[in-house]
mmCIF file of C-alpha atoms in Angstrom:
data_model
loop_
_atom_site.group_PDB
_atom_site.id
_atom_site.type_symbol
_atom_site.label_atom_id
_atom_site.label_comp_id
_atom_site.label_asym_id
_atom_site.label_seq_id
_atom_site.Cartn_x
_atom_site.Cartn_y
_atom_site.Cartn_z
ATOM 1 C CA UNK A 67 153.300 87.543 19.450
ATOM 2 C CA UNK A 68 156.539 88.429 17.756
ATOM 3 C CA UNK A 69 159.474 88.726 20.114
ATOM 4 C CA UNK A 70 162.948 90.022 19.573
ATOM 5 C CA UNK A 71 165.539 88.618 21.948
ATOM 6 C CA UNK A 72 168.928 90.223 22.350
ATOM 7 C CA UNK A 73 172.083 89.013 24.076
ATOM 8 C CA UNK A 74 174.145 89.722 26.020
ATOM 9 C CA UNK A 75 172.455 92.194 28.287
ATOM 10 C CA UNK A 76 175.752 93.758 29.325
ATOM 11 C CA UNK A 77 179.266 93.680 27.901
ATOM 12 C CA UNK A 78 182.325 95.295 29.399
ATOM 13 C CA UNK A 79 185.430 95.390 27.235
ATOM 14 C CA UNK A 80 188.888 96.855 27.292
ATOM 15 C CA UNK A 81 189.424 99.571 24.713
ATOM 16 C CA UNK A 82 190.684 97.957 21.534
ATOM 17 C CA UNK A 83 188.838 94.674 22.062
ATOM 18 C CA UNK A 84 186.053 93.566 19.768
ATOM 19 C CA UNK A 85 182.366 93.474 20.720
ATOM 20 C CA UNK A 86 179.381 91.592 19.334
ATOM 21 C CA UNK A 87 175.683 91.711 20.164
ATOM 22 C CA UNK A 88 173.177 89.204 18.834
ATOM 23 C CA UNK A 89 169.522 89.519 18.045
ATOM 24 C CA UNK A 90 167.056 86.668 17.485
ATOM 25 C CA UNK A 91 163.439 86.762 16.447
ATOM 26 C CA UNK A 92 160.757 84.154 16.995
ATOM 27 C CA UNK A 93 159.441 84.874 13.502
ATOM 28 C CA UNK A 94 160.900 85.744 10.124
ATOM 29 C CA UNK A 95 161.496 89.452 9.793
ATOM 30 C CA UNK A 96 160.975 91.553 6.690
ATOM 31 C CA UNK A 97 163.758 93.804 7.931
ATOM 32 C CA UNK A 98 165.788 94.536 11.014
ATOM 33 C CA UNK A 99 166.995 97.854 12.337
ATOM 34 C CA UNK A 100 169.777 98.749 14.764
ATOM 35 C CA UNK A 101 169.825 101.740 17.101
ATOM 36 C CA UNK A 102 172.368 103.194 19.489
ATOM 37 C CA UNK A 103 171.535 105.019 22.688
ATOM 38 C CA UNK A 104 174.312 106.981 24.337
ATOM 39 C CA UNK A 105 174.184 107.337 28.135
ATOM 40 C CA UNK A 106 171.560 109.940 28.996
ATOM 41 C CA UNK A 107 170.405 110.127 25.390
ATOM 42 C CA UNK A 108 167.708 108.671 23.206
ATOM 43 C CA UNK A 109 167.966 105.850 20.657
ATOM 44 C CA UNK A 110 169.317 106.906 17.300
ATOM 45 C CA UNK A 111 168.947 104.909 14.103
ATOM 46 C CA UNK A 112 172.118 103.248 12.817
ATOM 47 C CA UNK A 113 171.114 100.991 9.956
ATOM 48 C CA UNK A 114 168.461 98.805 8.384
ATOM 49 C CA UNK A 115 168.997 95.361 6.848
ATOM 50 C CA UNK A 116 166.464 93.931 4.439
ATOM 51 C CA UNK A 117 167.955 91.098 2.395
ATOM 52 C CA UNK A 118 168.650 87.561 3.515
ATOM 53 C CA UNK A 119 172.344 87.190 4.370
ATOM 54 C CA UNK A 120 172.960 90.917 4.007
ATOM 55 C CA UNK A 121 176.143 92.386 5.459
ATOM 56 C CA UNK A 122 176.656 96.126 5.855
ATOM 57 C CA UNK A 123 179.587 98.040 7.271
ATOM 58 C CA UNK A 124 179.883 101.451 8.870
ATOM 59 C CA UNK A 125 183.557 102.052 9.613
ATOM 60 C CA UNK A 126 184.322 99.677 12.521
ATOM 61 C CA UNK A 127 180.724 98.409 12.763
ATOM 62 C CA UNK A 128 179.599 95.340 10.820
ATOM 63 C CA UNK A 129 175.930 94.378 10.662
ATOM 64 C CA UNK A 130 174.669 91.004 9.473
ATOM 65 C CA UNK A 131 171.215 89.660 8.713
ATOM 66 C CA UNK A 132 170.852 85.898 8.856
ATOM 67 C CA UNK A 133 169.974 83.738 5.888
ATOM 68 C CA UNK A 134 166.644 82.819 7.454
ATOM 69 C CA UNK A 135 165.983 86.477 8.356
ATOM 70 C CA UNK A 136 165.400 85.528 11.982
ATOM 71 C CA UNK A 137 168.675 86.678 13.477
ATOM 72 C CA UNK A 138 171.121 89.516 13.208
ATOM 73 C CA UNK A 139 174.362 90.669 14.739
ATOM 74 C CA UNK A 140 176.323 93.851 15.257
ATOM 75 C CA UNK A 141 180.088 93.537 15.556
ATOM 76 C CA UNK A 142 182.383 96.387 16.551
ATOM 77 C CA UNK A 143 186.072 95.978 15.783
ATOM 78 C CA UNK A 144 188.618 97.549 18.122
ATOM 79 C CA UNK A 145 186.185 99.331 20.414
ATOM 80 C CA UNK A 146 186.741 102.925 21.430
ATOM 81 C CA UNK A 147 185.345 104.882 24.356
ATOM 82 C CA UNK A 148 183.010 106.633 21.928
ATOM 83 C CA UNK A 149 181.274 103.286 21.331
ATOM 84 C CA UNK A 150 179.871 103.300 24.852
ATOM 85 C CA UNK A 151 176.094 103.012 24.973
ATOM 86 C CA UNK A 152 173.225 100.615 24.588
ATOM 87 C CA UNK A 153 172.644 98.945 21.237
ATOM 88 C CA UNK A 154 169.144 97.860 20.293
ATOM 89 C CA UNK A 155 167.849 95.759 17.459
ATOM 90 C CA UNK A 156 164.260 96.169 16.307
ATOM 91 C CA UNK A 157 161.967 94.299 13.977
ATOM 92 C CA UNK A 158 158.482 94.968 12.627
ATOM 93 C CA UNK A 159 155.579 93.191 14.243
ATOM 94 C CA UNK A 160 152.464 91.939 12.490
ATOM 95 C CA UNK A 161 150.863 95.285 13.249
ATOM 96 C CA UNK A 162 153.701 97.136 11.525
ATOM 97 C CA UNK A 163 154.930 98.702 14.710
ATOM 98 C CA UNK A 164 158.570 98.122 15.671
ATOM 99 C CA UNK A 165 159.450 95.800 18.540
ATOM 100 C CA UNK A 166 162.780 96.297 20.239
ATOM 101 C CA UNK A 167 165.137 93.879 21.881
ATOM 102 C CA UNK A 168 166.133 94.504 25.487
ATOM 103 C CA UNK A 169 169.399 96.039 24.322
ATOM 104 C CA UNK A 170 173.052 95.341 25.010
ATOM 105 C CA UNK A 171 174.772 97.854 27.210
ATOM 106 C CA UNK A 172 178.416 98.287 26.220
ATOM 107 C CA UNK A 173 180.990 99.819 28.540
ATOM 108 C CA UNK A 174 184.580 100.370 27.440
ATOM 109 C CA UNK A 175 187.506 100.651 29.802
ATOM 110 C CA UNK A 176 190.183 103.025 28.502
ATOM 111 C CA UNK J 295 166.188 117.117 10.423
ATOM 112 C CA UNK J 296 163.263 115.322 11.971
ATOM 113 C CA UNK J 297 162.344 116.675 15.329
ATOM 114 C CA UNK J 298 160.296 114.849 17.935
ATOM 115 C CA UNK J 299 159.632 117.059 20.917
ATOM 116 C CA UNK J 300 158.432 115.848 24.269
ATOM 117 C CA UNK J 301 156.921 118.564 26.403
ATOM 118 C CA UNK J 302 158.437 117.612 29.730
ATOM 119 C CA UNK J 303 161.896 116.256 30.387
ATOM 120 C CA UNK J 304 161.464 115.579 34.091
ATOM 121 C CA UNK J 305 158.252 115.228 36.090
ATOM 122 C CA UNK J 306 157.427 114.277 39.645
ATOM 123 C CA UNK J 307 153.810 113.339 40.307
ATOM 124 C CA UNK J 308 151.873 111.949 43.227
ATOM 125 C CA UNK J 309 150.167 108.567 43.282
ATOM 126 C CA UNK J 310 146.655 108.887 41.914
ATOM 127 C CA UNK J 311 147.323 112.010 39.868
ATOM 128 C CA UNK J 312 146.359 112.199 36.225
ATOM 129 C CA UNK J 313 149.443 112.704 34.097
ATOM 130 C CA UNK J 314 149.713 113.943 30.523
ATOM 131 C CA UNK J 315 152.828 113.435 28.443
ATOM 132 C CA UNK J 316 152.765 115.391 25.221
ATOM 133 C CA UNK J 317 154.682 114.702 22.040
ATOM 134 C CA UNK J 318 154.888 116.635 18.785
ATOM 135 C CA UNK J 319 156.670 115.714 15.549
ATOM 136 C CA UNK J 320 157.363 118.063 12.679
ATOM 137 C CA UNK J 321 157.810 115.652 9.754
ATOM 138 C CA UNK J 322 154.209 114.813 8.908
ATOM 139 C CA UNK J 323 154.818 111.192 9.943
ATOM 140 C CA UNK J 324 151.835 108.878 9.907
ATOM 141 C CA UNK J 325 153.063 106.663 12.741
ATOM 142 C CA UNK J 326 153.636 107.724 16.310
ATOM 143 C CA UNK J 327 154.642 105.586 19.264
ATOM 144 C CA UNK J 328 154.973 105.654 23.021
ATOM 145 C CA UNK J 329 157.559 103.392 24.656
ATOM 146 C CA UNK J 330 158.720 103.079 28.193
ATOM 147 C CA UNK J 331 162.282 102.182 29.025
ATOM 148 C CA UNK J 332 163.299 100.387 32.197
ATOM 149 C CA UNK J 333 166.699 98.898 33.089
ATOM 150 C CA UNK J 334 167.067 95.390 31.737
ATOM 151 C CA UNK J 335 163.720 95.498 29.922
ATOM 152 C CA UNK J 336 164.653 97.583 26.913
ATOM 153 C CA UNK J 337 162.015 99.554 25.060
ATOM 154 C CA UNK J 338 158.498 98.313 25.572
ATOM 155 C CA UNK J 339 155.718 99.558 23.377
ATOM 156 C CA UNK J 340 152.746 101.029 25.214
ATOM 157 C CA UNK J 341 150.605 102.302 22.346
ATOM 158 C CA UNK J 342 151.067 103.380 18.792
ATOM 159 C CA UNK J 343 148.982 105.263 16.289
ATOM 160 C CA UNK J 344 149.076 104.964 12.514
ATOM 161 C CA UNK J 345 146.653 107.776 11.788
ATOM 162 C CA UNK J 346 144.695 110.563 13.409
ATOM 163 C CA UNK J 347 142.202 109.204 15.949
ATOM 164 C CA UNK J 348 143.544 105.683 15.420
ATOM 165 C CA UNK J 349 145.390 103.763 18.103
ATOM 166 C CA UNK J 350 146.658 100.264 18.708
ATOM 167 C CA UNK J 351 147.695 98.654 21.953
ATOM 168 C CA UNK J 352 151.295 97.650 22.347
ATOM 169 C CA UNK J 353 152.738 95.164 24.807
ATOM 170 C CA UNK J 354 151.939 97.041 28.038
ATOM 171 C CA UNK J 355 148.876 99.284 27.586
ATOM 172 C CA UNK J 356 147.405 98.686 31.051
ATOM 173 C CA UNK J 357 147.146 101.869 33.078
ATOM 174 C CA UNK J 358 147.676 104.081 30.025
ATOM 175 C CA UNK J 359 145.591 105.705 27.353
ATOM 176 C CA UNK J 360 146.505 107.832 24.343
ATOM 177 C CA UNK J 361 145.045 110.564 22.242
ATOM 178 C CA UNK J 362 145.811 111.614 18.688
ATOM 179 C CA UNK J 363 143.533 114.431 17.626
ATOM 180 C CA UNK J 364 146.047 115.933 15.208
ATOM 181 C CA UNK J 365 148.597 114.206 13.025
ATOM 182 C CA UNK J 366 151.579 115.888 14.615
ATOM 183 C CA UNK J 367 150.598 115.331 18.236
ATOM 184 C CA UNK J 368 150.389 112.134 20.269
ATOM 185 C CA UNK J 369 149.593 112.280 23.964
ATOM 186 C CA UNK J 370 150.108 109.606 26.600
ATOM 187 C CA UNK J 371 147.773 109.722 29.579
ATOM 188 C CA UNK J 372 148.176 108.050 32.921
ATOM 189 C CA UNK J 373 144.661 108.159 34.357
ATOM 190 C CA UNK J 374 145.790 107.468 37.928
ATOM 191 C CA UNK J 375 149.552 107.375 38.302
ATOM 192 C CA UNK J 376 151.097 104.603 40.347
ATOM 193 C CA UNK J 377 154.631 104.113 41.604
ATOM 194 C CA UNK J 378 155.234 101.236 39.185
ATOM 195 C CA UNK J 379 154.809 103.729 36.366
ATOM 196 C CA UNK J 380 157.980 105.500 37.399
ATOM 197 C CA UNK J 381 160.059 105.209 34.252
ATOM 198 C CA UNK J 382 161.515 106.934 31.254
ATOM 199 C CA UNK J 383 158.945 107.472 28.498
ATOM 200 C CA UNK J 384 160.016 107.813 24.897
ATOM 201 C CA UNK J 385 157.858 109.162 22.130
ATOM 202 C CA UNK J 386 158.754 108.300 18.548
ATOM 203 C CA UNK J 387 157.489 108.736 15.024
ATOM 204 C CA UNK J 388 158.032 107.267 11.568
ATOM 205 C CA UNK J 389 156.621 107.225 8.078
ATOM 206 C CA UNK J 390 153.985 104.577 7.497
ATOM 207 C CA UNK J 391 155.816 101.267 7.768
ATOM 208 C CA UNK J 392 155.733 98.978 4.787
ATOM 209 C CA UNK J 393 157.424 95.639 4.465
ATOM 210 C CA UNK J 394 160.817 97.344 4.270
ATOM 211 C CA UNK J 395 160.247 99.267 7.471
ATOM 212 C CA UNK J 396 161.026 102.861 8.231
ATOM 213 C CA UNK J 397 163.405 104.651 10.528
ATOM 214 C CA UNK J 398 162.013 105.496 13.920
ATOM 215 C CA UNK J 399 162.870 108.923 15.303
ATOM 216 C CA UNK J 400 162.814 109.337 19.055
ATOM 217 C CA UNK J 401 162.234 112.289 21.304
ATOM 218 C CA UNK J 402 164.599 113.126 24.145
ATOM 219 C CA UNK J 403 162.524 111.208 26.667
ATOM 220 C CA UNK J 404 160.480 112.152 29.715
ATOM 221 C CA UNK J 405 161.628 110.964 33.109
ATOM 222 C CA UNK J 406 158.557 110.421 35.271
ATOM 223 C CA UNK J 407 158.782 109.767 38.988
ATOM 224 C CA UNK J 408 155.607 108.849 40.847
ATOM 225 C CA UNK J 409 155.815 109.268 44.602
#
């Protein structure tokens, strides 16, 4: 079945450094979504990408959807301690449910 | 704001007990989901439902069942709890997903410990 793979599993950065997490699907995706889960919290929707090659920005966060619509990335410029959490990508399966990657847990050292 | 409410935040149950996890959403969403979250494994789909009385198995349905008698309520049932079901359980809901997808809204999570 459809799988969404996400790397790295963990990333520890110094405050001010950049951070990137990558998501790859075994099949072409109609869309991809990104979520953030703060420590002790629940996942919260960040953004959805639909078009091939699409790039969207939210302040210091840049989201990309690959040309083949099988991969995506989230890049954070100049991380802050408020960026701490686990970032998940998710894509629709053939059954129209959403399948999540394993997540990338980001820690930021002040 | 969409609200997904899970009835219990923390539970401790004994091996072999029957466990009910209740979830209610207030946005008239068609889709409802149950995930479990374990370190290093991300969010794994147990079951989802796209309509009342309808259910579909996710990736890890073994040992679980679900019930959706009303649109706003989706229950996860552990018929005979086992220690390997100790986990955090997340309920979620969304509008019916089309090819462009729809935002998933999560509840706060239920931490279940089986002893």
